[in-house]
Coordinates of C-alpha atoms in Angstrom, one line a residue:
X110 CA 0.0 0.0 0.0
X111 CA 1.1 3.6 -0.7
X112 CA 2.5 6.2 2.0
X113 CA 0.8 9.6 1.7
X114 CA 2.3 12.2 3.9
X115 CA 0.0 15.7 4.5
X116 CA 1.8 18.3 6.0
X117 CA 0.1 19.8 8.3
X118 CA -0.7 19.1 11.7
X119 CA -4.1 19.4 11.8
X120 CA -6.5 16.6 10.3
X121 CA -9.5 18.9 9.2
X122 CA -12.7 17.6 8.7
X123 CA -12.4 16.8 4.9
X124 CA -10.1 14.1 6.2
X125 CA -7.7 13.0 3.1
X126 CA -7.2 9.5 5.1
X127 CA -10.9 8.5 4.6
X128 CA -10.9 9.8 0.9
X129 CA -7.9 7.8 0.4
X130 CA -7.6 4.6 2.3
X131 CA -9.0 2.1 -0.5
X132 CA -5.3 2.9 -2.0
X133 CA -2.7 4.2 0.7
X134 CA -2.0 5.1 4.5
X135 CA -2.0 8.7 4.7
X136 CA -0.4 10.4 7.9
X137 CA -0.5 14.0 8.8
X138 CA 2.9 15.3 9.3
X139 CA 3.5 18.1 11.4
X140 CA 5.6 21.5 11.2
X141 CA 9.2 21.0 12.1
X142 CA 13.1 22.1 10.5
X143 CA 13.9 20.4 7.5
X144 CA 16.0 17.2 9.6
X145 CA 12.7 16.5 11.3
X146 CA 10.5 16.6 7.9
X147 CA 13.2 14.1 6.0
X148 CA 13.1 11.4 8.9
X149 CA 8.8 11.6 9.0
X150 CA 9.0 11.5 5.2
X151 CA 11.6 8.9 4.6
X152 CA 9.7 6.2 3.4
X153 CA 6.4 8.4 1.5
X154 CA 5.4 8.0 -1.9
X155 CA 3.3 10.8 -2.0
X156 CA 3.4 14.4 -0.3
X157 CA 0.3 16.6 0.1
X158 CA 1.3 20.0 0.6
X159 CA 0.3 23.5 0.8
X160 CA 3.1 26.5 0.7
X161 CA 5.9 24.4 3.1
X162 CA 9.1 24.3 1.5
X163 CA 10.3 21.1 -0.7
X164 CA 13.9 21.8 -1.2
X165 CA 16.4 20.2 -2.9
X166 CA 18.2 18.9 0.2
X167 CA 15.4 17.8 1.5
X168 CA 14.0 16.0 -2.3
X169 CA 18.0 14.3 -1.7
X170 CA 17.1 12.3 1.6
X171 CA 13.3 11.4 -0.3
X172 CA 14.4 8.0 -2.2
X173 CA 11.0 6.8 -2.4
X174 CA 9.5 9.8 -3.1
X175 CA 6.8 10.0 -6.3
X176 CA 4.7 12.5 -6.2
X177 CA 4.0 16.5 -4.9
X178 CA 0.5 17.4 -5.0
X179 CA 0.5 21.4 -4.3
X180 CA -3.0 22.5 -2.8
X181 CA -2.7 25.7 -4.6
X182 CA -2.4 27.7 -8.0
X183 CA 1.3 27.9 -7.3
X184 CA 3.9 25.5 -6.3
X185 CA 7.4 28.1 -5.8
X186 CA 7.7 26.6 -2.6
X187 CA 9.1 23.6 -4.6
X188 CA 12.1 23.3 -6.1
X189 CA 10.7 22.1 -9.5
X190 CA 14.1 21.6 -11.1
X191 CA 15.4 19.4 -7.9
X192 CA 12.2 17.6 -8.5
X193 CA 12.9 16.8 -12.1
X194 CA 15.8 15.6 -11.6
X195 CA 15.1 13.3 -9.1
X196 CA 12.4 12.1 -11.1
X197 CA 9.7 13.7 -9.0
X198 CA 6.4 14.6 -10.5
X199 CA 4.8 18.0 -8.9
X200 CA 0.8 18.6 -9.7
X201 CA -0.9 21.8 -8.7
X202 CA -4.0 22.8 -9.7
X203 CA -4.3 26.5 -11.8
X204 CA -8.3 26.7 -11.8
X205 CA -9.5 26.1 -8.6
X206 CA -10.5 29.4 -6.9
X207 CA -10.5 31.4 -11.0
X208 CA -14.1 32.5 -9.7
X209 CA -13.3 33.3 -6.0
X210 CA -10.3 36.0 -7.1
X211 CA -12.1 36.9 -9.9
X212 CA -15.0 37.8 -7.5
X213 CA -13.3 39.5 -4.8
X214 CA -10.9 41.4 -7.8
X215 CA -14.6 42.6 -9.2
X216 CA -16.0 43.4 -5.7
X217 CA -12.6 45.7 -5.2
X218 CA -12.8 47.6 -8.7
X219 CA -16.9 48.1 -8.1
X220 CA -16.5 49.6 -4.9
X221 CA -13.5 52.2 -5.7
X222 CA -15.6 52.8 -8.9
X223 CA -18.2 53.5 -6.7
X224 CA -15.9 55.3 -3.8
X225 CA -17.6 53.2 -1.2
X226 CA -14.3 53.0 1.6
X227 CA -14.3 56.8 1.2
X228 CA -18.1 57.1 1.8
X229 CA -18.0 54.1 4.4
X230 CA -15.2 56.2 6.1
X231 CA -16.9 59.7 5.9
X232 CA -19.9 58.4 7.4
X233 CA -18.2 56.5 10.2
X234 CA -15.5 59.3 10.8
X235 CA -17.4 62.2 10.6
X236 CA -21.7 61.3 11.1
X237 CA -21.4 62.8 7.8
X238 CA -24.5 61.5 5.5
X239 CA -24.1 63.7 2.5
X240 CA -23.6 62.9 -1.0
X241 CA -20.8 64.4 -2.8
X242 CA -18.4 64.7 0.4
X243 CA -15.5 62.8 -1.7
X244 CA -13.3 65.3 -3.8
X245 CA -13.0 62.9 -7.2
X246 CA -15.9 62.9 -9.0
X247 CA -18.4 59.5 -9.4
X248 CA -18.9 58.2 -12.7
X249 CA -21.2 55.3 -14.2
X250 CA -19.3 52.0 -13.8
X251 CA -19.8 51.6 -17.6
X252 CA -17.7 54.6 -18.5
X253 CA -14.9 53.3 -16.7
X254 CA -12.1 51.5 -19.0
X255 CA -10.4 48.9 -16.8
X256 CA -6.9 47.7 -17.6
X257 CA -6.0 44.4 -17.0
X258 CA -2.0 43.5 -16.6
X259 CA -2.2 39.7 -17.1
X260 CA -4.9 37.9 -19.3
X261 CA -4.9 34.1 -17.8
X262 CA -7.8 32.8 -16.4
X263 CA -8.1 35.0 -14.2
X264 CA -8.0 38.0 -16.0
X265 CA -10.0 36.3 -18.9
X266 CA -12.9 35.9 -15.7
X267 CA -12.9 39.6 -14.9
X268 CA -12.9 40.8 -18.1
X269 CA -15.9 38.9 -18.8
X270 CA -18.0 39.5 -15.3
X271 CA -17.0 43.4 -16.1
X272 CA -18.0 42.9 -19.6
X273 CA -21.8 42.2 -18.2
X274 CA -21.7 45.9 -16.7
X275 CA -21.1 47.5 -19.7
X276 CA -17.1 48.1 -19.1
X277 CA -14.9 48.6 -22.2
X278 CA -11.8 46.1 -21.2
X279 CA -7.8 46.9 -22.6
X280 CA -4.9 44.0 -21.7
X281 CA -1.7 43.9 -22.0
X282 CA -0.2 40.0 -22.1
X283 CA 2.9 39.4 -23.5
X284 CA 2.5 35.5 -23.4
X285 CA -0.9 35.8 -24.8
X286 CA -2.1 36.4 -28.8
X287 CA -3.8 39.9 -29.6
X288 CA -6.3 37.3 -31.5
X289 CA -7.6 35.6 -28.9
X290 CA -7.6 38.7 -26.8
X291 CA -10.0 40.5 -29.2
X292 CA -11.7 37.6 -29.3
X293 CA -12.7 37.7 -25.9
X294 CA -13.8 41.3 -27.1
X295 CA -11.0 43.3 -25.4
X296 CA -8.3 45.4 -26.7
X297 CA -4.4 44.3 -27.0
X298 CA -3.0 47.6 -25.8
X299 CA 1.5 47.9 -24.8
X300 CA 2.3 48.3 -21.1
X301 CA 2.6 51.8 -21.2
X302 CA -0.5 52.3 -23.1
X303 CA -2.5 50.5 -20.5
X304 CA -0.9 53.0 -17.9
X305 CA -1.7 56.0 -19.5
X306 CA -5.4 55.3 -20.6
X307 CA -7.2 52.8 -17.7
X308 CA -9.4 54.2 -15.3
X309 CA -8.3 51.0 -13.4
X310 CA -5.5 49.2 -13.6
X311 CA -5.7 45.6 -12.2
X312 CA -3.4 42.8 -12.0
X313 CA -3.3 38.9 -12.6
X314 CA 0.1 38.2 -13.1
X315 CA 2.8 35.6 -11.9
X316 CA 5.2 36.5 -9.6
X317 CA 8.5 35.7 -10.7
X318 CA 12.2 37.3 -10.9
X319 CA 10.5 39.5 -14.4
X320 CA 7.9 40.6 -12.4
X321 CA 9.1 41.4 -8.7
X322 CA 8.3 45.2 -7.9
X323 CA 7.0 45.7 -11.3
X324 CA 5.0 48.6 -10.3
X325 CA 7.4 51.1 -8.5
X326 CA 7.5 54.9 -8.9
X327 CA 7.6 55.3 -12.3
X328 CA 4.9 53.3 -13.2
X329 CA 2.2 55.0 -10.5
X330 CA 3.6 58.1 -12.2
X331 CA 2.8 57.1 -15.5
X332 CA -0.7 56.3 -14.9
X333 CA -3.6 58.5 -15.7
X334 CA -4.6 60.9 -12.5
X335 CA -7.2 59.3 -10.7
X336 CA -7.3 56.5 -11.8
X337 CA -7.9 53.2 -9.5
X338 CA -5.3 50.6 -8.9
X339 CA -6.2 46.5 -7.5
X340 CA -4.0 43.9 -7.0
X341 CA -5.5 40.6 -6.1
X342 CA -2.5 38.7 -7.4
X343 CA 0.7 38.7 -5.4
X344 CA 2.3 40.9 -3.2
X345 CA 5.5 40.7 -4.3
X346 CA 4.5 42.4 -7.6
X347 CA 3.9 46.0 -6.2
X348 CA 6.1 48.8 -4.3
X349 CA 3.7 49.7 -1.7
X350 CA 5.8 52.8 0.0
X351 CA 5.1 54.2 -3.9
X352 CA 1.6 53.0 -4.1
X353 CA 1.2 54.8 -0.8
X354 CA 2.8 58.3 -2.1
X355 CA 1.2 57.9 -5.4
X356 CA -2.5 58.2 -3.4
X357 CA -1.3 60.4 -0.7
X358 CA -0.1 62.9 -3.5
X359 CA -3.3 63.1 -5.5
X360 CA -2.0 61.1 -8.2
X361 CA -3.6 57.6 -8.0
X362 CA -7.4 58.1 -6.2
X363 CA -7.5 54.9 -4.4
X364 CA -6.1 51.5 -4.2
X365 CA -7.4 48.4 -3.5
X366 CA -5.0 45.5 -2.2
X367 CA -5.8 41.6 -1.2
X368 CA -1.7 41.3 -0.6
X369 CA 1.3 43.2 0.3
X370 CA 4.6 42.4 -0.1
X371 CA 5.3 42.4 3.7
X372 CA 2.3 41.3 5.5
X373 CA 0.8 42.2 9.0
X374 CA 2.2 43.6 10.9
X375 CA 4.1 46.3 9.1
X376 CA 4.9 50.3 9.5
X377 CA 3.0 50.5 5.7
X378 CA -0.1 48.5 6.1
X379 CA -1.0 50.2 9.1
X380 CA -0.5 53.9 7.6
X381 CA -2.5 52.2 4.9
X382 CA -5.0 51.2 7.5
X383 CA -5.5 55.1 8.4
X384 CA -6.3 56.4 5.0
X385 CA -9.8 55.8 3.4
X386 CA -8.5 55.8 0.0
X387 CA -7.4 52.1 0.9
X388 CA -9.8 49.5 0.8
X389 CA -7.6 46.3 2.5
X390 CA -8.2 42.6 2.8
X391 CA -5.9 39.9 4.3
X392 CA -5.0 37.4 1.1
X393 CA -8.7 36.3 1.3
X394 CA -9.6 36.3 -2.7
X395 CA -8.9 32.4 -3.2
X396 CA -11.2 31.2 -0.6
X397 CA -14.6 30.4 -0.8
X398 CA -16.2 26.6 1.3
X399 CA -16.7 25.9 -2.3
X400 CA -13.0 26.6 -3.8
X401 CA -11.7 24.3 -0.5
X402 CA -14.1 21.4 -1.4
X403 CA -12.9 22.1 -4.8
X404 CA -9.4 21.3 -5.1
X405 CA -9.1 18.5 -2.4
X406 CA -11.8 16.7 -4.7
X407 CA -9.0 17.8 -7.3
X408 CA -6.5 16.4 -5.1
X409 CA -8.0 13.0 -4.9
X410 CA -8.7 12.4 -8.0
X411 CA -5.4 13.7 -9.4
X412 CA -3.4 11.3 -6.8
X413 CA -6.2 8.3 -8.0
X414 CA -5.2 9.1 -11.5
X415 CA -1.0 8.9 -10.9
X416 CA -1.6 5.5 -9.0
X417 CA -3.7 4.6 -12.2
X418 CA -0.8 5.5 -14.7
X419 CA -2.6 8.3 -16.4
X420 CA 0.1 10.8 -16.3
X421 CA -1.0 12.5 -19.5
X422 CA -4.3 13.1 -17.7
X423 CA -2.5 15.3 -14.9
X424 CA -1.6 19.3 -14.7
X425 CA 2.1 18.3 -14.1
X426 CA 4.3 21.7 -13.0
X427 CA 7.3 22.3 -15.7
X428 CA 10.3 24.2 -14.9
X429 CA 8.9 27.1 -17.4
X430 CA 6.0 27.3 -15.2
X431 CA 7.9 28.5 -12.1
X432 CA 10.3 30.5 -14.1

């Protein structure tokens, strides 16, 4: 019988042992320093994991190691080329939560359109019930064109939920064809054109060495005054200290942000705490009940599949993938 090793310390109620037990004794693993994690491990077959780190030294002491399954859209906190090479196959899953991030991303752009934290914050701060309180002024959501910096799945998903309210949509997507982009009925634009046109600018995008801090200074600076900035993606992506002068100057209007780069607590998310041009939540867009029962069905059917011999059947992680 297979070995499937979950690592975590907690066996939750959607219990990967009963799901599983027809093919392999699964054991929850819990925290510890890499040593500890090579002598639980040393005989699995399989790992489930979530964002723990598989290094190569610890891949090195895995001989019987077969398989990564990555609860998640990403797997960097695997070293995919230390994996290949020990002839490790890593499976995440890309689609799981599309609709959750594309939800909350949606929710975030309506409600600057709208200037709902600034209203929300007037009222509260001030007992102030009066329309037209906030300096920038409030336009249909329709005449609002919305720039998305990534067109994947979740981009395509925004595009089309914004679509529905009448929003003209502009892309830029260097890995993806201006054909299909205008098939999805929005316009191929350049970076820089997307900067200097959108109302709001909104990102899906990987975060990878290309990408780190690709919005600083000078490209809040380049974007059109007033506009709106969102990033539901990753932290990692976005300068914050120039996000944060960029609003507190006048130049961007508001901001909203589902990650930072340096998470709570920190000197700039509470100073962006204090300002109701900020609408803040903590890394919540990929979860919904439905996205958790989603990808551990995912899980077990991708593991059943590998035990079955169908690798062709599985979305196996390359080494472009984490580049």
């Amino acid at each position: 019988m297979y070995h499937i090793s979950v690592l975590t310390g907690r066996q939750d109620e959607d219990d990967f042992g009963e799901r599983l037990r027809d093919v392999a004794r699964v054991e929850y693993c819990p925290p510890g320093d890499e040593d500890e994690l090579a002598d639980r491990l040393h005989d699995t077959d399989i790992i489930i994991c979530h964002a723990e780190p598989i290094t190569a030294s610890l891949l090195e002491e895995l001989d019987d190691l077969k398989l990564i399954v990555v609860l998640s859209t990403r797997s960097d906190n695997v070293d995919i080329k230390a994996a290949h090479e020990k002839g490790v196959m890593v499976i995440n899953n890309t689609s799981y939560c599309v609709d959750d991030i594309a939800d909350h991303a949606c929710a975030m752009i309506l409600a600057l359109i709208r200037q709902l934290p600034e209203y929300q914050s007037d009222i509260r701060t001030n007992s102030r019930w009066e329309f037209g309180s906030i300096p920038w002024p409030l336009h249909r959501v329709s005449k609002n064109l919305i720039g998305l910096v990534g067109f994947g799945h979740v981009g395509r998903a925004v595009a089309s939920r914004l679509q529905a309210f009448g929003c003209k949509i502009q892309a830029y997507d260097p890995f993806v064809s201006e054909k299909f982009m205008m098939e999805s009925s929005v316009r191929p634009v350049d970076f820089d054109k997307l900067l200097q046109t959108s109302d709001v600018v909104s990102l899906h995008m990987p975060l990878n060495e290309s990408t780190r801090y690709i919005f600083q200074d000078e490209q809040f600076e380049a974007m059109k005054k007033g506009a709106m900035f969102v990033n539901c993606c990753r932290g990692g992506l976005v300068d914050e200290a120039a996000l944060y002068h960029a609003v507190d100057d006048g130049h961007i209007r508001s901001a909203a942000l589902d990650a930072l780069s340096t998470e709570h607590p920190s000197p700039m998310l509470l100073k962006m705490i204090a300002r109701p041009e900020f609408l803040l939540t903590p890394s919540v867009s990929f979860h919904s009940v439905e996205a958790v029962r989603d990808i551990r069905d995912d899980a077990e059917r991708y593991i059943r599949l590998f035990l079955a011999g169908h690798y062709d059947e599985l979305p196996v992680v390359t080494l472009r993938d984490n580049e």
